[in-house]
mmCIF file of C-alpha atoms in Angstrom:
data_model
loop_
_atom_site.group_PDB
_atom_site.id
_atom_site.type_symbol
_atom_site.label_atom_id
_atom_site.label_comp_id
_atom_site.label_asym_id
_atom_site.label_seq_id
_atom_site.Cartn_x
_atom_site.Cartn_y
_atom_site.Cartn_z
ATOM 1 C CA UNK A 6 6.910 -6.593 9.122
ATOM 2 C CA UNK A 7 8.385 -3.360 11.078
ATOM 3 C CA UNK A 8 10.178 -2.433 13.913
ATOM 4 C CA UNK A 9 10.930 0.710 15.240
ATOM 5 C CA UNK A 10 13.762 2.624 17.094
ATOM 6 C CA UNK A 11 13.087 5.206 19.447
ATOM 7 C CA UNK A 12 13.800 8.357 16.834
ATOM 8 C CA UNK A 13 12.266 5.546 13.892
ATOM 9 C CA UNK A 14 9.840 3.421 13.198
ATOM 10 C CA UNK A 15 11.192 0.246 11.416
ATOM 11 C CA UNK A 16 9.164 -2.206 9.516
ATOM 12 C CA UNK A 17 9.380 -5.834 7.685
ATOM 13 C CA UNK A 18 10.270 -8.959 9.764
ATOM 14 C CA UNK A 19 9.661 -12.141 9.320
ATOM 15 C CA UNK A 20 6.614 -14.396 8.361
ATOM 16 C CA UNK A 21 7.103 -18.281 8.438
ATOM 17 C CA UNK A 22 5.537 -20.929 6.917
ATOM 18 C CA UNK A 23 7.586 -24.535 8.295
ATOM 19 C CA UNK A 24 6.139 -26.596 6.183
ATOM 20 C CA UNK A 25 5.637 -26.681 2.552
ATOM 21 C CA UNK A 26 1.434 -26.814 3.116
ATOM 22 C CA UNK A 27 1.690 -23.433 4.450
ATOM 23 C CA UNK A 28 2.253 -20.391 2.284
ATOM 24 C CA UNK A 29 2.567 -17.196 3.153
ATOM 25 C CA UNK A 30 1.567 -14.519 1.078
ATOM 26 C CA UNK A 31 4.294 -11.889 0.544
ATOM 27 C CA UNK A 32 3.540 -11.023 -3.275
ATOM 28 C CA UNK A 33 2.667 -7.157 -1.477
ATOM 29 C CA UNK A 34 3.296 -6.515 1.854
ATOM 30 C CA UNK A 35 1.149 -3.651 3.127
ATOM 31 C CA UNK A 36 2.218 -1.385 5.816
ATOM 32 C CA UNK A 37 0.441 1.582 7.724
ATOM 33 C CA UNK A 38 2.242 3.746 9.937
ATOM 34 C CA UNK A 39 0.296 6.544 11.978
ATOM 35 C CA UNK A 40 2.552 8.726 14.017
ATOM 36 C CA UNK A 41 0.172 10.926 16.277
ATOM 37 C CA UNK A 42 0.376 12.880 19.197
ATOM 38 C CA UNK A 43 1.863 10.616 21.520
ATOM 39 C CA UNK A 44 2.468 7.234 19.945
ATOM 40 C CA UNK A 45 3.476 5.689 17.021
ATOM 41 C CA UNK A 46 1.003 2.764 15.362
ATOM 42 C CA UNK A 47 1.755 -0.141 12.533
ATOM 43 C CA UNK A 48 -1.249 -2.359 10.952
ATOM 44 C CA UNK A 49 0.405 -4.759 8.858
ATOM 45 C CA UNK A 50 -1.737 -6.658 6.731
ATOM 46 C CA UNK A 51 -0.657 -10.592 6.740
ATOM 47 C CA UNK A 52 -1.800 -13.253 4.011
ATOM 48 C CA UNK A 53 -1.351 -16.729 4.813
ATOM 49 C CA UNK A 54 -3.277 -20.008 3.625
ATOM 50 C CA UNK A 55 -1.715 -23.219 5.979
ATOM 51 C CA UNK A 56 -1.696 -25.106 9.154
ATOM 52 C CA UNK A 57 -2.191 -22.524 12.472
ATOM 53 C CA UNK A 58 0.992 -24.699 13.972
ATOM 54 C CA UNK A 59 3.044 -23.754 10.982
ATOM 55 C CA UNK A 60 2.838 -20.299 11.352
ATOM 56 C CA UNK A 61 5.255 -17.807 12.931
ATOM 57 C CA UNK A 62 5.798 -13.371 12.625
ATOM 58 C CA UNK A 63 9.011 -12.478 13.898
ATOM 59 C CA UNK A 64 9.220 -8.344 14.205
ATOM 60 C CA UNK A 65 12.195 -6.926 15.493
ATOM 61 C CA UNK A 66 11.099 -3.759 17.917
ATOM 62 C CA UNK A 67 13.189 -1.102 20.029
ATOM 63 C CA UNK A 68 10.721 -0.978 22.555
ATOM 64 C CA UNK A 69 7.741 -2.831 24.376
ATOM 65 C CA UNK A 70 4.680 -2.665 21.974
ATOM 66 C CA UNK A 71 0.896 -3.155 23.133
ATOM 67 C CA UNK A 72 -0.354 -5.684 20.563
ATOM 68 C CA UNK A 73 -3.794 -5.889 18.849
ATOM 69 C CA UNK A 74 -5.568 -6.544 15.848
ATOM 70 C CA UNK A 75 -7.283 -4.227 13.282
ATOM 71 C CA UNK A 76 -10.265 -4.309 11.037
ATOM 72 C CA UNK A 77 -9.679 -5.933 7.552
ATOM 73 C CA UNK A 78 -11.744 -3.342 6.368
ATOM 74 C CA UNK A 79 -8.166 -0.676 7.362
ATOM 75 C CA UNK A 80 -7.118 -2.399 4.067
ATOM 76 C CA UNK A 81 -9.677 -1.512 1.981
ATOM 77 C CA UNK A 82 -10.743 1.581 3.030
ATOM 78 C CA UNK A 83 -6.610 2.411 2.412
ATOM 79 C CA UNK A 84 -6.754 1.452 -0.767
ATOM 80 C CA UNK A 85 -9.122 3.186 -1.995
ATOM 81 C CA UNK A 86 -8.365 6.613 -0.742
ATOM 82 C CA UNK A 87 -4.384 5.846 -1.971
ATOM 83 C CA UNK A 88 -4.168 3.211 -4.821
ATOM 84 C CA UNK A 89 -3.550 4.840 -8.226
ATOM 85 C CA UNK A 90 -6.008 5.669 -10.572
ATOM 86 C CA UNK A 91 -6.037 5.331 -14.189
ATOM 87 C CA UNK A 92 -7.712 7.998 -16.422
ATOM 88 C CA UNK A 93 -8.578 7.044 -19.791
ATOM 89 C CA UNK A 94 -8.678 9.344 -22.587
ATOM 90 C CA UNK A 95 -11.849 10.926 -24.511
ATOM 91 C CA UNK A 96 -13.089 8.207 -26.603
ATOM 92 C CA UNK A 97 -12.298 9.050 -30.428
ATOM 93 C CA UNK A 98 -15.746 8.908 -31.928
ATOM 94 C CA UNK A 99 -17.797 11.786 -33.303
ATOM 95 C CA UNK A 100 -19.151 12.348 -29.791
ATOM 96 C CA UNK A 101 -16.831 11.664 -28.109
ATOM 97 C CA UNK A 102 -17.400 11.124 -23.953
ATOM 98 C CA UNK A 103 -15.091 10.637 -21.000
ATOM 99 C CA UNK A 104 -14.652 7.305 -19.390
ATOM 100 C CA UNK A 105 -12.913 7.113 -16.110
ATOM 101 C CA UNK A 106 -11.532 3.576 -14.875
ATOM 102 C CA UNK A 107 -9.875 3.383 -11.303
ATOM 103 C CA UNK A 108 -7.404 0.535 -9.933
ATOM 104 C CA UNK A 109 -8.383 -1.201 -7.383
ATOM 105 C CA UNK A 110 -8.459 -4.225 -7.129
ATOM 106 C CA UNK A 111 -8.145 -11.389 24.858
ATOM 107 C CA UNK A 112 -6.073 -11.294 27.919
ATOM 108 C CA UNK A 113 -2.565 -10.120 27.983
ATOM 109 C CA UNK A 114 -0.183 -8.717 30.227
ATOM 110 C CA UNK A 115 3.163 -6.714 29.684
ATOM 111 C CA UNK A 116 4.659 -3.083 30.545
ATOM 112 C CA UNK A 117 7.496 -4.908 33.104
ATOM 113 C CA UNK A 118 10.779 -3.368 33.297
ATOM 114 C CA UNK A 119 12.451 -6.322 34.942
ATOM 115 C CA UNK A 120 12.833 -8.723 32.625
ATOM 116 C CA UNK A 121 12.062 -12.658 33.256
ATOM 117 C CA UNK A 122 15.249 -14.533 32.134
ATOM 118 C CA UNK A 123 14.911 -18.000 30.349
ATOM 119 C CA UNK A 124 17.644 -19.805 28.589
ATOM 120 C CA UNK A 125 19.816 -16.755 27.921
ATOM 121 C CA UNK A 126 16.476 -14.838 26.188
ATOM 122 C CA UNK A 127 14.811 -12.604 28.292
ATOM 123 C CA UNK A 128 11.071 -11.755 28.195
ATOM 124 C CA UNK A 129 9.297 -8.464 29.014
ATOM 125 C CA UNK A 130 5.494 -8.987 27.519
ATOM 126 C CA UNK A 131 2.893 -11.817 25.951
ATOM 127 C CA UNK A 132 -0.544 -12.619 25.926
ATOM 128 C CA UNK A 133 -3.219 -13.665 23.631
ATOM 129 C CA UNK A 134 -5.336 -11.281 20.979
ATOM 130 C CA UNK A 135 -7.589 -12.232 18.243
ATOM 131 C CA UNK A 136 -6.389 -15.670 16.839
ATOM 132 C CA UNK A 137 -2.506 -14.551 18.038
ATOM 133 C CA UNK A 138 -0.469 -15.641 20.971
ATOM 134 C CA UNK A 139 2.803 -13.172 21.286
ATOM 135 C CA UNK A 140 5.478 -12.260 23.159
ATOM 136 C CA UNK A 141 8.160 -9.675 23.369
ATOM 137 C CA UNK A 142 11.826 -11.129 24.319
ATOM 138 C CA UNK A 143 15.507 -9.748 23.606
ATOM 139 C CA UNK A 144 18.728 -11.649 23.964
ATOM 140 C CA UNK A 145 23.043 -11.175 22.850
ATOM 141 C CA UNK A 146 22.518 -14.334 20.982
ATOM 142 C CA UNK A 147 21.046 -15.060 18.240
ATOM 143 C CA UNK A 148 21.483 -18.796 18.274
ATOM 144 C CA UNK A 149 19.987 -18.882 21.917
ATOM 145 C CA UNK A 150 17.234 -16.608 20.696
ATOM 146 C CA UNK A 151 16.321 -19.005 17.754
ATOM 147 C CA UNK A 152 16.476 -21.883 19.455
ATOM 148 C CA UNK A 153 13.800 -20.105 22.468
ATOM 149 C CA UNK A 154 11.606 -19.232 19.577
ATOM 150 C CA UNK A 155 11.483 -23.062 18.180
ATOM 151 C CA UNK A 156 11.277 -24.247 21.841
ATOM 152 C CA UNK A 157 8.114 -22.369 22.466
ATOM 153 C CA UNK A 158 6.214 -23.844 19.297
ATOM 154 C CA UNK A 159 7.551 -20.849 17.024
ATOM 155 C CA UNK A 160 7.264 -22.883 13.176
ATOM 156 C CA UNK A 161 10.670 -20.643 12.344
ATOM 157 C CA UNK A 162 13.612 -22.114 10.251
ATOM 158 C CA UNK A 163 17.187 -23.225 11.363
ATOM 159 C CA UNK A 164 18.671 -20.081 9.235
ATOM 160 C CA UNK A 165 16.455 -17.470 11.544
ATOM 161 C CA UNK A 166 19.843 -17.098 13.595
ATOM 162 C CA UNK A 167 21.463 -15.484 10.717
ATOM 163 C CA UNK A 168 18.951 -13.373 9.565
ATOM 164 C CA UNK A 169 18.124 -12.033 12.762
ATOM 165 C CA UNK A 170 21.779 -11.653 14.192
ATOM 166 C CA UNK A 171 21.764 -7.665 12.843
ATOM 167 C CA UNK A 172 19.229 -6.554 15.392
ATOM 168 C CA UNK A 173 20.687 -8.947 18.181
ATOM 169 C CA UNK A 174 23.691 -6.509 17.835
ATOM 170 C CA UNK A 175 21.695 -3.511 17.609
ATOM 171 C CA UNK A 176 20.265 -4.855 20.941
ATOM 172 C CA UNK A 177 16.705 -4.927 19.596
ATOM 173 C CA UNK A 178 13.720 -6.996 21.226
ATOM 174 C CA UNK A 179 11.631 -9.148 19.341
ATOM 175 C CA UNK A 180 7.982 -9.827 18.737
ATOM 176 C CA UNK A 181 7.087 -12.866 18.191
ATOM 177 C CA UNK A 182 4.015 -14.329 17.254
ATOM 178 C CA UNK A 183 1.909 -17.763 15.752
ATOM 179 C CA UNK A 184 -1.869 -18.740 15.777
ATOM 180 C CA UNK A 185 -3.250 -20.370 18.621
ATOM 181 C CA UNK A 186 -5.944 -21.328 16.826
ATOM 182 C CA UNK A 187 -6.418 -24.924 14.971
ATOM 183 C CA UNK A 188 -6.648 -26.140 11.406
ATOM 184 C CA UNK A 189 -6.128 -24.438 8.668
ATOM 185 C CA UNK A 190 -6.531 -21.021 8.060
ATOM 186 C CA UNK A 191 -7.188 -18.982 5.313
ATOM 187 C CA UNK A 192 -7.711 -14.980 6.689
ATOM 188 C CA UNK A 193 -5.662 -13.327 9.352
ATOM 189 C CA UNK A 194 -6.946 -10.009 10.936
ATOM 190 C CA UNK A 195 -4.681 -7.272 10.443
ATOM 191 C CA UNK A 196 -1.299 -6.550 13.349
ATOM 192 C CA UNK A 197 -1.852 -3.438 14.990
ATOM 193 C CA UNK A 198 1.146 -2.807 17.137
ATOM 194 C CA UNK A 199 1.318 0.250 19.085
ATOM 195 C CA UNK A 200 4.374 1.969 20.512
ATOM 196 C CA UNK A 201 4.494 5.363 23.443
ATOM 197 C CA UNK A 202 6.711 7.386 21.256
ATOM 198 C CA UNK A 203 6.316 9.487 18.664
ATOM 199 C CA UNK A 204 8.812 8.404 15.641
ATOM 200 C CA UNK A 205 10.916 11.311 13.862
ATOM 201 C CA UNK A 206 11.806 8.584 10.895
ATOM 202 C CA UNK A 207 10.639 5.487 9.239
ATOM 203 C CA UNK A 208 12.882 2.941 8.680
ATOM 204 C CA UNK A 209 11.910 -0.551 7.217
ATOM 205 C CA UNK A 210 14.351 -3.588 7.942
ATOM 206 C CA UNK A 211 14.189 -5.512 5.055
ATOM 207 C CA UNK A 212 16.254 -8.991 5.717
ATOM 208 C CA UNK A 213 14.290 -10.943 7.365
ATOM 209 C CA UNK A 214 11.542 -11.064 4.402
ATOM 210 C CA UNK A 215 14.308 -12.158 2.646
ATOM 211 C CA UNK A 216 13.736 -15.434 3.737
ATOM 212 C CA UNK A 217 9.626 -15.378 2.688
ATOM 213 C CA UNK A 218 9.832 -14.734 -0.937
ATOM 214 C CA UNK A 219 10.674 -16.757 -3.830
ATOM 215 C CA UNK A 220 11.083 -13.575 -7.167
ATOM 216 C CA UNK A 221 9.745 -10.656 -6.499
ATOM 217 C CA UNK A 222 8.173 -8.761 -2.941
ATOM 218 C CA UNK A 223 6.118 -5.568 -3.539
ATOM 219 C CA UNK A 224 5.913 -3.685 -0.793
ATOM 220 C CA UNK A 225 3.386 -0.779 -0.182
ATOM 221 C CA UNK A 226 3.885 1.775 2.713
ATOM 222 C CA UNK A 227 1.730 4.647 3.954
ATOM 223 C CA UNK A 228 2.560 6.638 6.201
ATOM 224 C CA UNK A 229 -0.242 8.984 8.007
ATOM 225 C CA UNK A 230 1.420 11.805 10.167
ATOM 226 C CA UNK A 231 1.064 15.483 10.303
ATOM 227 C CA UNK A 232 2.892 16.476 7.468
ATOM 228 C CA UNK A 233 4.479 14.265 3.984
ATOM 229 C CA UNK A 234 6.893 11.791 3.892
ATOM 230 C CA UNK A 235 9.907 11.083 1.725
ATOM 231 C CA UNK A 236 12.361 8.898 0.830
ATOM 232 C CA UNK A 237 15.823 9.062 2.885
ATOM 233 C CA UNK A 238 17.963 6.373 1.171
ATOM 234 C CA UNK A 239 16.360 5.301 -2.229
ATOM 235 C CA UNK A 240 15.988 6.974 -5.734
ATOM 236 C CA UNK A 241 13.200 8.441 -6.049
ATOM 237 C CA UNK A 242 11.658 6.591 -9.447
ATOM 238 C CA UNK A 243 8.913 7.668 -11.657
ATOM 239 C CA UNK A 244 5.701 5.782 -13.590
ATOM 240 C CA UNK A 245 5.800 8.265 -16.659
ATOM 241 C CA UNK A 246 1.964 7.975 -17.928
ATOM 242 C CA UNK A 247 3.130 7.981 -21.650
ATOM 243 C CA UNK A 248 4.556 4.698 -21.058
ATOM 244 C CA UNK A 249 1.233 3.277 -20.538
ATOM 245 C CA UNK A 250 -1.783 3.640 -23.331
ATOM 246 C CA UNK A 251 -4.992 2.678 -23.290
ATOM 247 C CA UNK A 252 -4.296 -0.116 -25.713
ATOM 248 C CA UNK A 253 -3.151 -2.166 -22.516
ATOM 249 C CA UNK A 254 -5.141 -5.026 -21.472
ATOM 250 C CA UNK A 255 -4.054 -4.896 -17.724
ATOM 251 C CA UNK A 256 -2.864 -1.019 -16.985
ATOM 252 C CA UNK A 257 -2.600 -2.337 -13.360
ATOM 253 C CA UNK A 258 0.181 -4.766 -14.628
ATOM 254 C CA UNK A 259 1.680 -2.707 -17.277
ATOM 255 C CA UNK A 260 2.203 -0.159 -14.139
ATOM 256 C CA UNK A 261 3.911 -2.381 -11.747
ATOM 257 C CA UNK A 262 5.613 -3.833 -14.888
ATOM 258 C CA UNK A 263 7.432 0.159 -15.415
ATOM 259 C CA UNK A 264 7.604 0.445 -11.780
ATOM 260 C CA UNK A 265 9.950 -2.423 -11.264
ATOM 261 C CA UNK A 266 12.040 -2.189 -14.167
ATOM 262 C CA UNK A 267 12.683 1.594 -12.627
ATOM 263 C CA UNK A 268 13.544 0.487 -9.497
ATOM 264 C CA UNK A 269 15.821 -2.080 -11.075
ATOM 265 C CA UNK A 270 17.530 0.577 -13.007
ATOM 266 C CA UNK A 271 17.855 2.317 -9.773
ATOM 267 C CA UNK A 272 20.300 -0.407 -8.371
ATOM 268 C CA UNK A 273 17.331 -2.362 -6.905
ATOM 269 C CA UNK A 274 16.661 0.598 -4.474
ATOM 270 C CA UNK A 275 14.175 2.898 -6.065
ATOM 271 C CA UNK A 276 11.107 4.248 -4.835
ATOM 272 C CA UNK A 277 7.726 5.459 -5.817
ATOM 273 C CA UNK A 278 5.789 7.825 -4.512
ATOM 274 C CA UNK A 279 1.719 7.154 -5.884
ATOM 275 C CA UNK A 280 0.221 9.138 -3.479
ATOM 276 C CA UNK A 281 0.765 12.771 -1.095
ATOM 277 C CA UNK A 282 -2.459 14.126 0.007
ATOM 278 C CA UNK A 283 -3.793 15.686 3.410
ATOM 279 C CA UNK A 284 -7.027 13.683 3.987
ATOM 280 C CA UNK A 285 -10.061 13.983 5.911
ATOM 281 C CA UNK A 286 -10.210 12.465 9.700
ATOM 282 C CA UNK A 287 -13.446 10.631 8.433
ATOM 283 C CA UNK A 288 -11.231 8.730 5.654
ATOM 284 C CA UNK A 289 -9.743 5.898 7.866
ATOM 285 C CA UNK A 290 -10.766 7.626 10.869
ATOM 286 C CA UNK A 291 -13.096 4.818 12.367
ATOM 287 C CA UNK A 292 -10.832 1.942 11.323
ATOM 288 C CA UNK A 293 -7.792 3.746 13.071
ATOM 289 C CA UNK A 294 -6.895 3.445 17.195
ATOM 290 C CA UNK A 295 -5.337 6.872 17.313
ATOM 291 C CA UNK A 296 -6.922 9.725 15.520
ATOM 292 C CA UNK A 297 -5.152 12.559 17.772
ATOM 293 C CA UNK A 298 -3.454 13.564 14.309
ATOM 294 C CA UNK A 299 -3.975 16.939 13.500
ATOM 295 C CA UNK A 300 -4.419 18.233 9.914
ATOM 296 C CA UNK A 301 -3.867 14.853 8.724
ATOM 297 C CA UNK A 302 -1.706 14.215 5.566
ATOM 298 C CA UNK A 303 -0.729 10.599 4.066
ATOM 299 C CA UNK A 304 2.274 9.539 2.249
ATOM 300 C CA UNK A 305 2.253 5.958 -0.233
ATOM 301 C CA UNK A 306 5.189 4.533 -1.065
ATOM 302 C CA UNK A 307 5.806 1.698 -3.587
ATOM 303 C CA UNK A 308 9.024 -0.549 -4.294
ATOM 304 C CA UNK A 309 9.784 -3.810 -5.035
ATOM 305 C CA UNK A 310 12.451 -6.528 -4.206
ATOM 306 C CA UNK A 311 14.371 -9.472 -5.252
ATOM 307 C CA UNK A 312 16.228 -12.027 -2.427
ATOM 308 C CA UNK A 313 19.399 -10.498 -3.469
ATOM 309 C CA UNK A 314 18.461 -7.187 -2.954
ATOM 310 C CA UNK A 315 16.739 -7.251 0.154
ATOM 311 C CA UNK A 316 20.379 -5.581 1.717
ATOM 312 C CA UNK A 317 19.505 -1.994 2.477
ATOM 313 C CA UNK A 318 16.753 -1.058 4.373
ATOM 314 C CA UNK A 319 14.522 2.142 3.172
ATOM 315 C CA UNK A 320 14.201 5.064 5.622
ATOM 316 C CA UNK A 321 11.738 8.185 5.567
ATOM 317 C CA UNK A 322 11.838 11.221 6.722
ATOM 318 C CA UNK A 323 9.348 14.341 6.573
ATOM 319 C CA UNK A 324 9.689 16.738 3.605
ATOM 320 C CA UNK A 325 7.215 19.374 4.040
ATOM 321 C CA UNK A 326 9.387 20.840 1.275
ATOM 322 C CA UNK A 327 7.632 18.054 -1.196
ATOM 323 C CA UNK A 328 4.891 18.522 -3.723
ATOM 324 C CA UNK A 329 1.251 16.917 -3.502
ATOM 325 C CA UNK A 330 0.513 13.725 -5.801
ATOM 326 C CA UNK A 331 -2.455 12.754 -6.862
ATOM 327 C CA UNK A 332 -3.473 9.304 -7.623
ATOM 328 C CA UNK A 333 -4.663 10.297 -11.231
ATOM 329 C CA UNK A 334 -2.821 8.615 -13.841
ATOM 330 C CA UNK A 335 -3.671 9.576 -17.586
ATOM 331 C CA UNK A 336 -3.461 6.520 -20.314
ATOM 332 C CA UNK A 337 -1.410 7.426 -23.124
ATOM 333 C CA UNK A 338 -4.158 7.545 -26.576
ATOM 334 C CA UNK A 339 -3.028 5.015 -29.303
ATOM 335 C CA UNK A 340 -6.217 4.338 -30.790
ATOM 336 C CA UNK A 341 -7.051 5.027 -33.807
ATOM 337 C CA UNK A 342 -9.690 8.039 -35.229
ATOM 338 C CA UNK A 343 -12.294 6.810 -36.250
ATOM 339 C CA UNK A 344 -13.870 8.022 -39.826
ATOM 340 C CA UNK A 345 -16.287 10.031 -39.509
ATOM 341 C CA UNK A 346 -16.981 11.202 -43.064
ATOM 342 C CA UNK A 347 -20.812 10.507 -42.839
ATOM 343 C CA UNK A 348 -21.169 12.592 -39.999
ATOM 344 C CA UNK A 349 -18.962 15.261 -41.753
ATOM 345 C CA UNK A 350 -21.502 14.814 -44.929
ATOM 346 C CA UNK A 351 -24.337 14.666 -42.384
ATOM 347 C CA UNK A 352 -23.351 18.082 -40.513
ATOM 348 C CA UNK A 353 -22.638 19.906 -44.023
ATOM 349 C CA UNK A 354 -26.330 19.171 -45.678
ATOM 350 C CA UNK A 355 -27.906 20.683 -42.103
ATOM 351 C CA UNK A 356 -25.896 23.526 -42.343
ATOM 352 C CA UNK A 357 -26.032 24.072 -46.243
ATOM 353 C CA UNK A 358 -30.076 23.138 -46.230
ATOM 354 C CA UNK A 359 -31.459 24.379 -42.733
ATOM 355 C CA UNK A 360 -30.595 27.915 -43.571
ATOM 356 C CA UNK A 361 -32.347 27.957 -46.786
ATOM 357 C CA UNK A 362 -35.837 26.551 -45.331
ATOM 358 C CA UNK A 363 -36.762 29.596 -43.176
ATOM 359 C CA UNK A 364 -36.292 31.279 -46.549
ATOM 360 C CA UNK A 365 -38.493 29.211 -48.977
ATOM 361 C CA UNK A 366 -41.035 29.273 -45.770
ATOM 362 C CA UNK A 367 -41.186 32.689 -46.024
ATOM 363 C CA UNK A 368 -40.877 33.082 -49.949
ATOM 364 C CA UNK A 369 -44.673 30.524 -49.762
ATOM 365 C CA UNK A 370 -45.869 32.974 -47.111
ATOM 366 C CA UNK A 371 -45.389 36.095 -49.109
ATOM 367 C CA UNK A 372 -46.878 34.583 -52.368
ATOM 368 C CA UNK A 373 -49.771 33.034 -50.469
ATOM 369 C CA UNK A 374 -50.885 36.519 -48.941
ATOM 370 C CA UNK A 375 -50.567 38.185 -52.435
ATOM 371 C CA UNK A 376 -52.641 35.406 -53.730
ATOM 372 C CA UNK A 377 -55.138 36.090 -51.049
ATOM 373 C CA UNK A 378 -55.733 39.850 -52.077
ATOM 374 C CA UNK A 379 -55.510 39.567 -55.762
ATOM 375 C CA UNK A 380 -58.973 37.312 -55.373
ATOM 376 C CA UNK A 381 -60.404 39.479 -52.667
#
């Protein structure tokens, strides 16, 4: 989930499941930030499989957002101009050929500057759009906040208090959000949250996923803006390509596999960068509410995290300064040659015998024309 400050945008709240039926989805959390002309954007792509009632997005924000929802398609259409690539090497036969493999897999109302006060929490915006009911609120205390949010049919846990008490003293609002639909649900519609300033930095408060994740969270962030993105706060890690061959079953695994150990070597704060490209307005153009970008360029960002290491949240800043990645990742060869001895034995005879047959051609020409005029 993000949230942003008025020089950053910030990312990664909470998603809540209350009962054990409901599961949310946080094995990758995917983020999209567009920073255009005038205002900032995040799509956030949620996964959840539950009871409507049981689900809750808590996303700490600076400022009063305009809420909506995105295509699903966003997603896709992201991934496959950014997700790395794997290229395989020439087949070792005796013609050999290349082989390339790629990895893939409403009413509302708001804008008031006097806030309504209820309970200690104070709320500026709400409404309804697509299957989500939402509203924006802000209070000093974070046990008078949590208790507002479970009042008002919010499915979020007793601990939320805790987690959220950081932003309560950075005098953040909140967004808060659950289905208003009923039953069960299976597919969300991406968050597109929209803010009237243009963010310098991206920063991404981790803490409250904290709280959504049993292992392991990968977390993907692109960032579309005029010019690349980097890394602020975290190491910057590497996916060397000799570490993964083409004798892997899953390169997809084997990748995230290298990624997180490197990040775990980096102190549990380490960073990839897959992907650094300007792209073309038609790319994610039509799936996009602001395209006022100009010369568009996007940044991808991988890392990974563990509950204890969900302490220090990443930031980005631009870095004109940085080189261009491509999503092209070669596979280490480990296979073995194959034996070609036949075709060795095969190419020697045509060269040894196909020079010698013009020859005897020409040899049974000659003696077949001075055949011809000895009996004439």
């Amino acid at each position: 989930m993000l949230l942003f400050l008025p020089v950053s945008a910030q990312a990664c709240g909470g998603l809540f499941a209350a009962t054990s039926q409901g599961r949310v989805s946080q094995d990758t959390e995917r983020l999209l930030i567009t920073i255009g002309a005038q205002k900032t954007t995040l799509y956030e792509q949620i996964r959840y499989q539950g009871n409507a009632h049981d689900f809750a997005w808590v996303l700490p924000v600076a400022t009063v957002p305009t809420v909506n929802t995105a295509s699903p398609a966003l997603f896709n259409q992201l991934e496959m101009v950014t997700a790395p690539r794997f290229l395989e090497p020439p087949a070792k036969n005796c013609n050999s050929v290349d082989i390339m493999k790629s990895l893939f897999d409403n009413g509302t109302y708001g804008g008031a500057r006097a806030p309504a006060s209820s309970s200690k929490v104070d709320i500026y915006s709400g409404g309804s759009v697509g299957p989500f009911t939402y509203q924006v609120i802000r209070s000093d205390n974070a046990g008078a906040l949590t208790s507002w949010l479970q009042s008002h049919q919010y499915a979020v846990p007793a601990n939320t208090s805790t987690l959220i008490q950081p932003y309560v003293q950075n005098h953040m609002y909140f967004l808060a959000m659950r289905l208003r639909t009923q039953g069960n649900v299976t597919n969300i519609a991406p968050v597109q949250v929209t803010f009237p300033t243009v963010m310098k930095q991206v920063t991404i408060p981790i803490h409250l996923a904290a709280a959504d994740i049993q292992q392991r969270m990968r977390m993907e962030v692109s960032i579309l803006a005029s010019q690349r993105f980097g890394s602020q706060n975290y190491q910057d890690v590497r996916v060397h390509p000799a570490t993964i061959t083409n004798a892997d079953p899953d390169p997809v695994q084997k990748y995230h596999q290298i990624a997180d150990s490197a990040i775990q070597q980096a102190g549990g704060y380490g960073i990839v960068t897959e992907y650094a490209q300007s792209i073309s307005s038609y790319e994610l153009g039509p799936y996009l509410a602001d395209n006022s970008i100009s010369n568009p360029y996007i940044t991808r960002f991988y890392t990974s995290y563990t509950p204890t290491l969900m302490q220090r949240d990443p930031t980005f800043v631009a870095r004109p300064d940085l080189p261009n990645l491509s999503t092209m990742i070669p596979l280490k060869d480990v296979s073995a040659a194959p034996d070609c001895t036949a075709v060795y034995f095969r190419d020697a005879a045509c060269l040894t015998v196909f020079p010698i047959i013009p020859g005897l051609i020409l040899i049974t020409g000659v003696i077949w024309l001075w055949k011809k005029r000895k009996h004439s």
